[in-house]
Amino acid sequence: MKISFLLQNAYGIGGTVRATFNSAGALAERHDVEIVSVWRTHDRPCLPLSGKVRLRPLIDRRADSRRNDLGSALLGTPSALVPPVEARGSGFDGLTDRRVARFLGRTDADVVVATRPGLVIYLAAFGRRHYLRIGQEHRVYSTHEPGIRAAQDAAIAALDAHTTLTEADAVTHRRHLTATGTPIVSLPNASPRPPLTAAPDTEAPLVIAGGRLIPVKRYHLLVEAFAAVAAAHPRWKLRIYGRGPRHAALRARIDELGLSDHVFLMGANPSLATEWAKGAIAAVTSREESFGMTIVEAMRCGTPVVATDCPHGPAEIIRDGEDGLLVRSGDRDAVARGLLRLIEDADLRRAMGSAARRNTERYAPEHIARRYEELFDELNATSPPVPVPLDRRVVAGARRARAATGRTLRRAVSGARRWRTAGPGPLRPRSACSVNAEGDLDVRLERAGMPGEAFTLTATLRGSDGPGGGQLVEVPLRRPETDDAPWTAVLERRALLLAEGRWDFHVVRADDGARRRVASSAVEQQGLLGLEPSPGAPFSWWIPYTTVKNNLSVRTWKRPAHAEAHTLTTGTGSCTVEGTLYGAQFAPGQRPRLLAVPRQDPSAAFETDVTALGAGRFRFCVAYSRVLDACGGGEAETVDLVLRLSEGAEPVRVARVVGDVVDRKRTDVYPAAELPGPRGGAAASVRPRFTACNDLTLVVRAAPGDAGPYAGRSPGSPASVTKDAAVLMGAPGVVTDESVLKSALADSRPRPTVT
């Protein structure tokens, strides 16, 4: 059977694309499956697609393609069929009318599935009776604009079947479409097994939420509910993954509730499976869900979900009290009670996590593929398609024969080329990486992308691989024991004291010296959550991650000693930090001090008390008034924070490094405090902020039109400013020896004032 899925843009990222790729890949195990993308916007799809599924674009919108369709006279002209709201929002126009009509009129598929309203309208208008015509609803009946809703309802009447993601939405469709006679069938999205090697961490004090930051997700409700959680259990944190128009409003609400050290906006993450597994609990507080893909994905990872019992999806996925909790929709206190119930009962969390993984097996792609097949068989039995005319069958058969001949010829030419060169095939290393209990990196390289007999895995410090660079290490690769097993390597944290920076991975083939970056399919950072730094000096920490170009890299820190800022509490006039000292100790009778150093004028540095709490723990409080007094005039100033354990001792940076977050600057955000000026106005704001190296600083900004009480102070010379800032920040390519920092701070002549 040949099945064609019709997508608007298979080269983008979205729930419909992901769900279609999952179903198509499963069906391709037993059928001839293609995805027909109306638009082509990139060279390759952004999401992974099974190699057994053909991808066929109809219109090329790539600006750098020599054969693009950007010069077509029909491009941008109004569509004759699709309502304007749908057309403008999804790029339907006169050119899509023509190309989709041509495809639907000529295809030799046995089944064509349309995945959005505009495509459903096309399928009803241009589809042929010699194949099954099936529409899909990826939203909820009531959420479409009235014009789109009316047009799609009319189109559904001309199809062989229409599917919804939930039975509740199928009931709604049937109620509104009783006169059409078109079967309405509930067929949920497929969710593959997560590519994880470790079980979820049910003990980690983390709640995870994920999705677009839009009003319907009601993240403000979750943030407000989490205020009660943080008050009762201060160790627990909430991470919200996603981006969207509600980001600024959520950030403001977090600051308003004093939850900056408990609720973190993590940004978008294309692979949430590894993040769900980090959390002990997942949370969903939507006003409505067309299905609830995030719920299924979290449960597939063994993470129990607390979800509001909104219409449609959650109640069909979660078995309340068995594999998750359903709470009253829109009720902040009910969400808090649900979270607290699981937080305070570890046995219940573990039991629900196991049940969640077991019960969501029904959403595995192979099970959803069988439901598709049952639908196709039932439709063929009750209303078989009109036989294809003989001439059309002949043309289609000839087309398939030509395609098969072409594939055979290409394989023969490719084989002859390889025989002539006597070399292995192209090198395309693809990896999965995880952190083990010792903090070492386990790297697994797929056998399929590494033709050859011998390889070397290299890690190169970014910025050091040019002429004269030598920051490169080689790691042995273990040969696979079977044909389908991966090549493996272990980077031992205690044996490889990698310099501080970002390291990129390559594979080098011994046969021909070919060298390629290692692509990343998954990075499991879960092992970092409960991991402690290795004892003694130097302090070292590694975080593997996937780059924006989907390559494998690792961020490393290596310092003689390190002061980890575990908690940071802000007030109207000060901030308090508690943390742990690594790589050094507070000696008896020692009088540790915090040194705050303005970058523009290090001579204005000041000291404040540090309280040693035992076992390397410390606490200090910085008064913002002292920060303002120390800063020179100007619109902005940065103050670096370092510990001086004793007179003459090496300075120790205060930072937030330990854990699994590479860039704290983006996620660990704290509010600014406005300090009054001499005339009662806002003189300046002071905000704690982490740098690109995760070092803790205080950023001072003058109020517009008011230089504040610190106006008139002359900053240090540009040369000294550059050196001091570079040393404190550990800028790439700049000497970062701690003795240089010690000398710079000794020359700063800190004031003896104590707060």
CSV table of N, CA and C in Angstrom, one decimal, residues 514-576:
chain,number,residue,atom,x,y,z
A,514,ALA,N,39.9,11.4,6.9
A,514,ALA,CA,38.7,12.3,6.9
A,514,ALA,C,38.4,12.7,8.3
A,515,ARG,N,38.0,14.0,8.5
A,515,ARG,CA,37.7,14.5,9.8
A,515,ARG,C,36.3,15.2,9.7
A,516,ARG,N,35.4,14.8,10.6
A,516,ARG,CA,34.0,15.4,10.6
A,516,ARG,C,33.6,15.7,12.0
A,517,ARG,N,32.8,16.8,12.1
A,517,ARG,CA,32.2,17.1,13.4
A,517,ARG,C,31.2,16.0,13.8
A,518,VAL,N,31.0,15.8,15.1
A,518,VAL,CA,30.1,14.8,15.6
A,518,VAL,C,28.7,15.4,15.8
A,519,ALA,N,27.8,14.9,15.1
A,519,ALA,CA,26.4,15.4,15.3
A,519,ALA,C,25.8,14.7,16.5
A,520,SER,N,24.8,15.4,17.1
A,520,SER,CA,24.3,14.9,18.4
A,520,SER,C,22.8,14.5,18.2
A,521,SER,N,22.5,13.3,18.6
A,521,SER,CA,21.1,12.9,18.6
A,521,SER,C,20.4,13.0,19.9
A,522,ALA,N,21.2,12.9,21.0
A,522,ALA,CA,20.7,13.1,22.4
A,522,ALA,C,21.8,13.3,23.3
A,523,VAL,N,21.7,14.2,24.3
A,523,VAL,CA,22.6,14.4,25.3
A,523,VAL,C,21.9,14.3,26.7
A,524,GLU,N,22.2,13.3,27.4
A,524,GLU,CA,21.6,13.0,28.7
A,524,GLU,C,22.4,13.7,29.8
A,525,GLN,N,22.0,14.8,30.4
A,525,GLN,CA,22.7,15.5,31.5
A,525,GLN,C,22.2,15.1,32.9
A,526,GLN,N,21.3,14.1,32.9
A,526,GLN,CA,20.6,13.8,34.2
A,526,GLN,C,21.6,13.4,35.3
A,527,GLY,N,22.7,12.8,34.9
A,527,GLY,CA,23.7,12.4,35.9
A,527,GLY,C,24.3,13.5,36.6
A,528,LEU,N,24.2,14.7,36.1
A,528,LEU,CA,24.8,15.9,36.7
A,528,LEU,C,24.1,16.4,37.9
A,529,LEU,N,22.8,16.1,38.0
A,529,LEU,CA,21.9,16.8,39.0
A,529,LEU,C,22.3,16.5,40.4
A,530,GLY,N,22.7,15.3,40.7
A,530,GLY,CA,23.1,14.9,42.1
A,530,GLY,C,24.6,14.8,42.2
A,531,LEU,N,25.4,15.1,41.2
A,531,LEU,CA,26.8,14.9,41.2
A,531,LEU,C,27.5,16.0,42.0
A,532,GLU,N,28.6,15.6,42.7
A,532,GLU,CA,29.4,16.6,43.4
A,532,GLU,C,30.7,16.7,42.7
A,533,PRO,N,31.4,17.9,42.7
A,533,PRO,CA,32.7,18.0,42.1
A,533,PRO,C,33.7,17.1,42.7
A,534,SER,N,34.7,16.7,42.0
A,534,SER,CA,35.7,15.9,42.6
A,534,SER,C,36.5,16.6,43.7
A,535,PRO,N,36.8,16.0,44.7
A,535,PRO,CA,37.5,16.7,45.8
A,535,PRO,C,38.9,17.1,45.5
A,536,GLY,N,39.3,18.2,46.2
A,536,GLY,CA,40.7,18.7,46.0
A,536,GLY,C,40.8,19.7,44.8
A,537,ALA,N,42.0,20.1,44.6
A,537,ALA,CA,42.2,21.1,43.5
A,537,ALA,C,42.9,20.5,42.4
A,538,PRO,N,42.7,21.0,41.1
A,538,PRO,CA,41.9,22.1,40.8
A,538,PRO,C,40.4,21.7,40.7
A,539,PHE,N,39.5,22.7,40.8
A,539,PHE,CA,38.1,22.5,40.6
A,539,PHE,C,37.9,22.2,39.1
A,540,SER,N,37.1,21.2,38.8
A,540,SER,CA,36.8,20.9,37.4
A,540,SER,C,35.3,20.5,37.3
A,541,TRP,N,34.7,21.0,36.2
A,541,TRP,CA,33.3,20.6,36.0
A,541,TRP,C,33.0,20.6,34.5
A,542,TRP,N,32.3,19.6,34.0
A,542,TRP,CA,31.9,19.4,32.6
A,542,TRP,C,30.4,19.4,32.4
A,543,ILE,N,29.9,20.0,31.3
A,543,ILE,CA,28.5,19.9,30.9
A,543,ILE,C,28.5,19.6,29.4
A,544,PRO,N,28.1,18.4,29.0
A,544,PRO,CA,28.0,18.1,27.6
A,544,PRO,C,26.6,18.8,27.1
A,545,TYR,N,26.6,19.2,25.9
A,545,TYR,CA,25.4,19.8,25.3
A,545,TYR,C,25.3,19.7,23.8
A,546,THR,N,24.2,20.0,23.3
A,546,THR,CA,24.0,20.0,21.8
A,546,THR,C,24.0,21.4,21.4
A,547,THR,N,24.8,21.8,20.4
A,547,THR,CA,24.9,23.1,19.9
A,547,THR,C,23.7,23.5,19.0
A,548,VAL,N,23.6,24.7,18.7
A,548,VAL,CA,22.4,25.2,17.8
A,548,VAL,C,22.5,24.5,16.5
A,549,LYS,N,23.6,24.0,16.0
A,549,LYS,CA,23.7,23.3,14.8
A,549,LYS,C,23.7,21.8,15.0
A,550,ASN,N,23.2,21.4,16.1
A,550,ASN,CA,23.0,19.9,16.5
A,550,ASN,C,24.3,19.1,16.5
A,551,ASN,N,25.4,19.7,16.9
A,551,ASN,CA,26.6,19.0,17.1
A,551,ASN,C,26.9,18.8,18.6
A,552,LEU,N,27.8,17.9,18.9
A,552,LEU,CA,28.1,17.6,20.3
A,552,LEU,C,29.3,18.4,20.7
A,553,SER,N,29.1,19.1,21.9
A,553,SER,CA,30.2,19.9,22.5
A,553,SER,C,30.1,19.7,24.0
A,554,VAL,N,31.2,20.1,24.7
A,554,VAL,CA,31.2,20.1,26.2
A,554,VAL,C,31.7,21.4,26.7
A,555,ARG,N,31.0,22.0,27.6
A,555,ARG,CA,31.5,23.2,28.3
A,555,ARG,C,32.3,22.8,29.6
A,556,THR,N,33.5,23.3,29.7
A,556,THR,CA,34.3,22.9,30.8
A,556,THR,C,34.7,24.1,31.7
A,557,TRP,N,34.9,23.9,33.0
A,557,TRP,CA,35.5,24.9,33.9
A,557,TRP,C,36.6,24.2,34.6
A,558,LYS,N,37.7,24.9,34.7
A,558,LYS,CA,38.9,24.4,35.4
A,558,LYS,C,39.5,25.6,36.1
A,559,ARG,N,39.5,25.6,37.5
A,559,ARG,CA,40.0,26.7,38.3
A,559,ARG,C,40.7,26.2,39.5
A,560,PRO,N,41.7,26.9,40.0
A,560,PRO,CA,42.4,26.4,41.2
A,560,PRO,C,41.4,26.2,42.4
A,561,ALA,N,40.4,27.1,42.5
A,561,ALA,CA,39.4,27.0,43.5
A,561,ALA,C,38.1,27.7,42.9
A,562,HIS,N,37.0,27.3,43.6
A,562,HIS,CA,35.7,27.9,43.0
A,562,HIS,C,34.7,28.0,44.2
A,563,ALA,N,34.0,29.1,44.2
A,563,ALA,CA,33.0,29.4,45.1
A,563,ALA,C,31.6,29.3,44.4
A,564,GLU,N,30.9,28.2,44.7
A,564,GLU,CA,29.6,27.9,44.0
A,564,GLU,C,28.5,28.7,44.8
A,565,ALA,N,27.7,29.5,44.0
A,565,ALA,CA,26.6,30.2,44.6
A,565,ALA,C,25.4,29.4,44.4
A,566,HIS,N,25.0,28.6,45.5
A,566,HIS,CA,23.9,27.7,45.4
A,566,HIS,C,22.5,28.5,45.4
A,567,THR,N,22.4,29.5,46.3
A,567,THR,CA,21.2,30.2,46.4
A,567,THR,C,21.5,31.7,46.4
A,568,LEU,N,20.6,32.5,45.8
A,568,LEU,CA,20.8,33.9,45.7
A,568,LEU,C,19.4,34.6,46.1
A,569,THR,N,19.4,35.3,47.1
A,569,THR,CA,18.1,36.0,47.6
A,569,THR,C,18.3,37.5,47.4
A,570,THR,N,17.4,38.1,46.7
A,570,THR,CA,17.4,39.5,46.5
A,570,THR,C,16.4,40.3,47.4
A,571,GLY,N,16.8,41.5,47.8
A,571,GLY,CA,15.9,42.3,48.5
A,571,GLY,C,15.9,43.7,47.9
A,572,THR,N,15.2,44.7,48.6
A,572,THR,CA,15.2,46.0,48.0
A,572,THR,C,16.5,46.8,48.1
A,573,GLY,N,17.4,46.3,49.0
A,573,GLY,CA,18.6,47.1,49.2
A,573,GLY,C,19.8,46.2,49.2
A,574,SER,N,19.7,44.9,49.0
A,574,SER,CA,20.9,44.0,49.1
A,574,SER,C,20.6,42.7,48.4
A,575,CYS,N,21.6,41.9,48.3
A,575,CYS,CA,21.4,40.5,47.9
A,575,CYS,C,22.3,39.6,48.8
A,576,THR,N,21.8,38.4,49.1
A,576,THR,CA,22.5,37.5,50.0
A,576,THR,C,22.7,36.2,49.2
